[in-house]
Each structure stands twice: as C-alpha cells, then as structure tokens.
CSV table of C-alpha atoms in Angstrom, one decimal:
chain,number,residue,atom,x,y,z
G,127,UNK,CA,120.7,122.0,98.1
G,128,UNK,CA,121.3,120.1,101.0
G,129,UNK,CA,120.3,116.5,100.8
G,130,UNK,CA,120.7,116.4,97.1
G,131,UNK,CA,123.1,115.7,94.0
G,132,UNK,CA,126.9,116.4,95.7
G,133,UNK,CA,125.9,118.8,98.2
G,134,UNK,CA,126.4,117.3,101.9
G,135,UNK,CA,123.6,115.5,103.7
G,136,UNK,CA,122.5,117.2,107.2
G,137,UNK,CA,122.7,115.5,110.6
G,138,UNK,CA,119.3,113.9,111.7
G,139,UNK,CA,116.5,115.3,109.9
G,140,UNK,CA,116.7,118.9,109.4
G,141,UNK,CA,115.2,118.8,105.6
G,142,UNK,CA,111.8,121.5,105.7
G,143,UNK,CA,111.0,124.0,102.9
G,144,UNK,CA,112.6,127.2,105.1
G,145,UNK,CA,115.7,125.4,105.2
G,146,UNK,CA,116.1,124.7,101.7
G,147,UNK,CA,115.2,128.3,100.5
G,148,UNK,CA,118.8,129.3,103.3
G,149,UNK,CA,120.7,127.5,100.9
G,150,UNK,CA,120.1,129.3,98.3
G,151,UNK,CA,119.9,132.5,99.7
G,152,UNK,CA,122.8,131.4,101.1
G,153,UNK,CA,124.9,130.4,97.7
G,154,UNK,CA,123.4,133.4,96.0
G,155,UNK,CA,124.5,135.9,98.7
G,156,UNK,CA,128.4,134.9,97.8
G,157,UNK,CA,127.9,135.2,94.4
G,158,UNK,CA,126.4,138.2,94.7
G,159,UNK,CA,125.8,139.8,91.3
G,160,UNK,CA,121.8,140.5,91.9
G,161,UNK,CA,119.5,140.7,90.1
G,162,UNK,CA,120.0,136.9,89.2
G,163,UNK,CA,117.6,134.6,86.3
G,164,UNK,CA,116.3,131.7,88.8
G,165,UNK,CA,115.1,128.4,87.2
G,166,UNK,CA,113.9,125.3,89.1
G,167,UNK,CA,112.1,122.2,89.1
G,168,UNK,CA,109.7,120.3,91.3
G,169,UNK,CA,110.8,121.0,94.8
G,170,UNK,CA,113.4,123.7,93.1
G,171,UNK,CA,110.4,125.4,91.5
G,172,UNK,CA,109.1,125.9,94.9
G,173,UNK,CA,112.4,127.3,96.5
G,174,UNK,CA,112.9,129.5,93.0
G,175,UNK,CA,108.9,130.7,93.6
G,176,UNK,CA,109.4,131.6,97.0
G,177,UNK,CA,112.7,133.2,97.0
G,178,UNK,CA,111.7,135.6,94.3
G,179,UNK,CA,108.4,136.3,96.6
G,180,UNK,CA,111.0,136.9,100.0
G,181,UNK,CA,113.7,139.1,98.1
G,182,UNK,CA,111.5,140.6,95.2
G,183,UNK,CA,114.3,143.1,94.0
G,184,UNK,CA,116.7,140.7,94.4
G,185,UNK,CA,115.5,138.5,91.4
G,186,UNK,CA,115.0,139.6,87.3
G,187,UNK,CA,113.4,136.6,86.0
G,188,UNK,CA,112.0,133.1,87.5
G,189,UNK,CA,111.2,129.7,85.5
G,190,UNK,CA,109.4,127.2,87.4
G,191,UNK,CA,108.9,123.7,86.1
G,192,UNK,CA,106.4,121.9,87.6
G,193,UNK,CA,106.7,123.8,91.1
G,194,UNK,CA,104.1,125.7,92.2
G,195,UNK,CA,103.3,123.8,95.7
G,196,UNK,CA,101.8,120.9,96.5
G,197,UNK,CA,98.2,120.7,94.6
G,198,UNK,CA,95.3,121.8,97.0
G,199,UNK,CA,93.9,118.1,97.0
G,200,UNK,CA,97.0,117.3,98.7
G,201,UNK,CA,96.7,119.9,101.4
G,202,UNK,CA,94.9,118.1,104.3
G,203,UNK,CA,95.2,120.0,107.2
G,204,UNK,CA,95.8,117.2,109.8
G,205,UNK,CA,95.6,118.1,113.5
G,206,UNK,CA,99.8,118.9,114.3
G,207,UNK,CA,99.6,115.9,117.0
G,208,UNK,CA,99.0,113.5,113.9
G,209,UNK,CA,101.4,115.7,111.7
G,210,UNK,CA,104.5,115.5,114.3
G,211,UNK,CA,103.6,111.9,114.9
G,212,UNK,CA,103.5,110.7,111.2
G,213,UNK,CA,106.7,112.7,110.5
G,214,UNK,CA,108.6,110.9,114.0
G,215,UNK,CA,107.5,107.4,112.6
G,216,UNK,CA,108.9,108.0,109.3
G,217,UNK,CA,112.2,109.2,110.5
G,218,UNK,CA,112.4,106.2,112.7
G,219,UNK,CA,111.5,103.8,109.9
G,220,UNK,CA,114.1,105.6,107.7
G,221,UNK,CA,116.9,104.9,110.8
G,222,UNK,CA,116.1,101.2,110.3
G,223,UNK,CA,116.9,100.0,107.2
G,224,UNK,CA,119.7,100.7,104.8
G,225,UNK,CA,119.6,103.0,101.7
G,226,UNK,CA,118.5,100.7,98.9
G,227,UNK,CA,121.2,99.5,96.1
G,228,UNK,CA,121.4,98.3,93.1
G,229,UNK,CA,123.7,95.6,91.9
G,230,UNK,CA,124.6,97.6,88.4
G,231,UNK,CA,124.3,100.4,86.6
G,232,UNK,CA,121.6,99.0,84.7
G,233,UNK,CA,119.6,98.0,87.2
G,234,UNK,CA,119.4,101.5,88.6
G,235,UNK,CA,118.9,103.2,85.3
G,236,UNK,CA,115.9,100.9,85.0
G,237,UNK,CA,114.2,102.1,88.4
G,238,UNK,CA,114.7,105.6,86.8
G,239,UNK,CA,112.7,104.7,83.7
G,240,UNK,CA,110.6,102.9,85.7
G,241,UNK,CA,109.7,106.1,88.1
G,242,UNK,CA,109.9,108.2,84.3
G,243,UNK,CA,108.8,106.8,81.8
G,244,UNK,CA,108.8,109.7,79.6
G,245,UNK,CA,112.6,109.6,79.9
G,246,UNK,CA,114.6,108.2,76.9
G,247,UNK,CA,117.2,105.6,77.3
G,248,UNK,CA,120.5,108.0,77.1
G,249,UNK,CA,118.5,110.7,79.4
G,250,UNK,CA,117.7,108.1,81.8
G,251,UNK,CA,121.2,106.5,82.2
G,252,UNK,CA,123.0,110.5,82.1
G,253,UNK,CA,120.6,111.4,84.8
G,254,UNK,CA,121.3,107.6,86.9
G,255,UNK,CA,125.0,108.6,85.9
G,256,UNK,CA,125.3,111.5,87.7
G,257,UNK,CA,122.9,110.9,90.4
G,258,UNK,CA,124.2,107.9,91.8
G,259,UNK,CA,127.3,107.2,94.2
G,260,UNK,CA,129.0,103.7,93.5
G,261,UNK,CA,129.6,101.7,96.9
G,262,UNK,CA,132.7,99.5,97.5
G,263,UNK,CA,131.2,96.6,96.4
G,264,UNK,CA,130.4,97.8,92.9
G,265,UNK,CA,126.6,98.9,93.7
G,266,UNK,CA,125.3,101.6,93.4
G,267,UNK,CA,123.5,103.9,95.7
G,268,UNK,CA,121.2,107.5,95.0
G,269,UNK,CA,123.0,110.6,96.2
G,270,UNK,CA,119.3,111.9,97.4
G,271,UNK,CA,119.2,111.7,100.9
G,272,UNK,CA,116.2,109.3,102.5
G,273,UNK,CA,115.7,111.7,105.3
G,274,UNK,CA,114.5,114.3,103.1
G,275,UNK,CA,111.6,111.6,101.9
G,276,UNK,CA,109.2,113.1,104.9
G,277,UNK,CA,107.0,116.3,104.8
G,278,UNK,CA,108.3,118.3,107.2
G,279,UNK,CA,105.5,118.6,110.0
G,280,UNK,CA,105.5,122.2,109.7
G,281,UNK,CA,105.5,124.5,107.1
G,282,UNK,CA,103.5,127.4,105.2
G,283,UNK,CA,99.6,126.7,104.4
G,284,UNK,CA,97.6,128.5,101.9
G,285,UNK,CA,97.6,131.9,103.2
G,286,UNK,CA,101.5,131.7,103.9
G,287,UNK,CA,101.9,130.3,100.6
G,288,UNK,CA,99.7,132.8,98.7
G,289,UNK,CA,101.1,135.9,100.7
G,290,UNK,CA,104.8,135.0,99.7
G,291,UNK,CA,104.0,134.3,95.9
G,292,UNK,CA,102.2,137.7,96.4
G,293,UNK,CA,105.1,139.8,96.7
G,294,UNK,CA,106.8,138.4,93.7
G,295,UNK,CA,107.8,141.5,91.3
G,296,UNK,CA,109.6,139.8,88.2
G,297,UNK,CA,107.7,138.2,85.5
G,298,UNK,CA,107.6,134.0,86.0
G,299,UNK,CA,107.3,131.7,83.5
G,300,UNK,CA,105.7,128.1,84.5
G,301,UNK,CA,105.8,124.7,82.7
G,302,UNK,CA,103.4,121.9,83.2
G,303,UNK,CA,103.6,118.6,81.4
G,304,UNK,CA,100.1,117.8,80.0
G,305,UNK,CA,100.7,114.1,81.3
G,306,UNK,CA,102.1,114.8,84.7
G,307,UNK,CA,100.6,113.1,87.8
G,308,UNK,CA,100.7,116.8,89.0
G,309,UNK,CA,97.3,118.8,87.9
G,310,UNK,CA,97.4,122.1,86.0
G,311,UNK,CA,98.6,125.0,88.5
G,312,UNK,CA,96.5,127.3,86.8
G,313,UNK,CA,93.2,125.5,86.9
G,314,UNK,CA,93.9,124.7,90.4
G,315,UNK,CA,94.5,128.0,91.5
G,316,UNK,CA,98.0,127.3,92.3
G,317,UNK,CA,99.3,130.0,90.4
G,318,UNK,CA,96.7,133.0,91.1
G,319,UNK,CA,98.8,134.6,93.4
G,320,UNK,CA,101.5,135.3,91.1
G,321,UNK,CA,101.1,138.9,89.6
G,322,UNK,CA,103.2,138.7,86.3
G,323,UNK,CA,103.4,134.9,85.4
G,324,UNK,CA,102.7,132.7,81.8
G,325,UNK,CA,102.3,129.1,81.6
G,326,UNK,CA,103.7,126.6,79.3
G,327,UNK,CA,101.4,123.5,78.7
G,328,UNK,CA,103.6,120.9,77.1
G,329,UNK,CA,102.2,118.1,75.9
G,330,UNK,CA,104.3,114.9,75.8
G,331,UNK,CA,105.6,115.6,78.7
G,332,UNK,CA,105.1,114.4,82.5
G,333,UNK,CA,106.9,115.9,86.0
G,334,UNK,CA,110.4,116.4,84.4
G,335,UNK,CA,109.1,118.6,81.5
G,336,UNK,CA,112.8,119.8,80.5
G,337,UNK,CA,114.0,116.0,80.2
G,338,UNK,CA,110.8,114.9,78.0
G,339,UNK,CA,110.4,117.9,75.9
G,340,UNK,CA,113.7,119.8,76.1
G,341,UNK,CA,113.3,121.1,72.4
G,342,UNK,CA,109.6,123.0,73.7
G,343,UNK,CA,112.1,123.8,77.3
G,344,UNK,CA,114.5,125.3,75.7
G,345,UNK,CA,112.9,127.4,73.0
G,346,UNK,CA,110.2,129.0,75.5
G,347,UNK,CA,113.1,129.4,78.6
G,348,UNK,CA,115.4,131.0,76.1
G,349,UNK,CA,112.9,133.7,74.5
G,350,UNK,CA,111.4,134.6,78.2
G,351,UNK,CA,115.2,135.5,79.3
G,352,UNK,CA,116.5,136.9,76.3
G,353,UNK,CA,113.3,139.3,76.7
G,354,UNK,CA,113.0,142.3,78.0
C-alpha cells in the first residue's frame, strides 16, 4: 500500500481512497489465483470492503477490523471550496517541517503505547520494530508517509459508499473493539449495506482489535475461513 510499511511513498500527494484500492487490485491481479480470503484493518478494512463490493466474484471471504468508513458523525459535508482549501493547507504545512524523530527506540515505542494503550509492551516495541526506518544519526523515523495524514478532498459519500458495499457477494465478517474511539458499525448503520456480514464485539479491545485481543482474532478469523 502505497505510503505505508516498505512499500514506496508517491510523489506529492496522490494518497485518496481510489488510489489505494489500485494497489491492491493491482498486487492481486499478478498473483492471480481468484477467488482470494481478504482481511484488513482500519484504512485496510475499507480497501478489503470495497474491493470485494467492485469485483464481487473475484473475492470468497472478507474480514474487516474496525473498517467500515468513517462513522456518519464524521461525515460533514463541507462545501468542496472549503474541502480543496483545508486539504491544500495541510499539504503545505506537511512541506514545511521535517518528519518527526525519535532519539531511540524507546522513545518511539513509548509514542506507540502512548497512541495504544491497549498494546502490551512486546506488541508495542514488535510493531515500533517493524514500523520504523532508523536515520543516520541513530533516530528513528515512521515508515508511514505524512502526506497520506490528509482526507483526500474528494471521495465517495453515503450513497457511493452504500452502493459499492451493496454489491458485495461473499460473506464478511467484522470486528469492533468495545473500547474503540470508533462507534459500533452496526448501530451506526455503517454496516447495513452489507448483504451477508457478522460482527464480532470484542471487549478489551480498542482500534487494533487483532493486537489487544488476538486470542478472540484468531479463533473467530479462523472458524469464518475454515467454513464453508
């Protein structure tokens, strides 16, 4: 996914939603052994969601952690004048200042913790481990890429949204940590467009539901895709 972990960062600011679903239509199309199991989380929850809406026949089976869309409180339709001009003036305030380091390893694995909390000690420095790049000086930086910070000022709204999730064929299975900052997908109506879905509450668990509770993760993933 461009922008993140070791794949390559883009040029500028190209990072919106459609983009991110090409690469992994994209990645799947040379590995091409369809139907494929799809599982993703946050922002990969979305891309996993909305590929399996796109290419229906393409896909068997879809886990979604914490990825349904952004919750409906969230969705303020600004006029695209304000939209374009809050996404420009975040890009240019990205352009000035540096990526921020961190002096040691842990130092960084203390910002994770501090961003999630439900994280244990060896999660949190495996996941700052593999998630950081180490500069020449002996800092460290993330691998994430700043640009992709900003909402893209364009995208799908509700009806896009719905209309894609719509067309998804194979069954989906959805997580939600119980203590997320995220609110349930299903009371929200975040989920009602999906035809064939179940979701997991877990409790214990905030936005990164496989990290906190990956004993609950795994035994519910496993049975839905062992299934038939």
């Amino acid at each position: 996914l461009r922008g993140h972990g070791n794949s390559a960062w883009a040029t500028g600011a190209p990072y919106s939603i459609a983009e991110y679903v090409l690469d992994l239509s994209a990645l799947l199309d040379i590995i091409d052994d369809f139907p494929v199991y799809l599982v993703g989380h946050s922002l990969g929850g979305v891309i996993t969601l909305l590929y399996s809406g796109i290419y229906p026949d393409r896909v068997r089976k879809a886990i979604s952690i914490e990825g349904v869309g952004p919750p409906r409180s969230h969705r303020v339709h600004a006029p695209a004048s304000e939209r374009l001009r809050s996404w420009i003036e975040s890009i240019r305030g990205i352009e000035q200042r540096a990526p921020r380091s961190y002096e040691s390893l842990d130092t960084a694995v203390a910002r994770m913790k501090e961003a999630n909390p439900h994280l244990s000690d060896d999660v949190a420095k495996h996941l700052t481990l593999h998630g950081t790049n180490w500069n020449a000086d002996g800092s460290l930086i993330w691998k994430f890429d700043n640009y992709a910070r900003p909402f893209a000022p364009y995208g799908y709204d509700l009806d896009d949204l719905a209309e894609v999730l719509g067309g998804i064929a194979c069954p989906v299975m959805l997580f939600w940590g119980m203590e997320s900052r995220l609110p349930d997908p299903e009371s929200d109506g975040r989920a009602a467009s999906i035809k064939d879905y179940r979701l997991v509450r877990v409790p214990k668990a905030g936005h990164w539901v496989h990290h906190d509770r990956l004993d609950i993760f795994l035994k519910e993933a496993t049975t839905f895709l062992a299934g038939r």
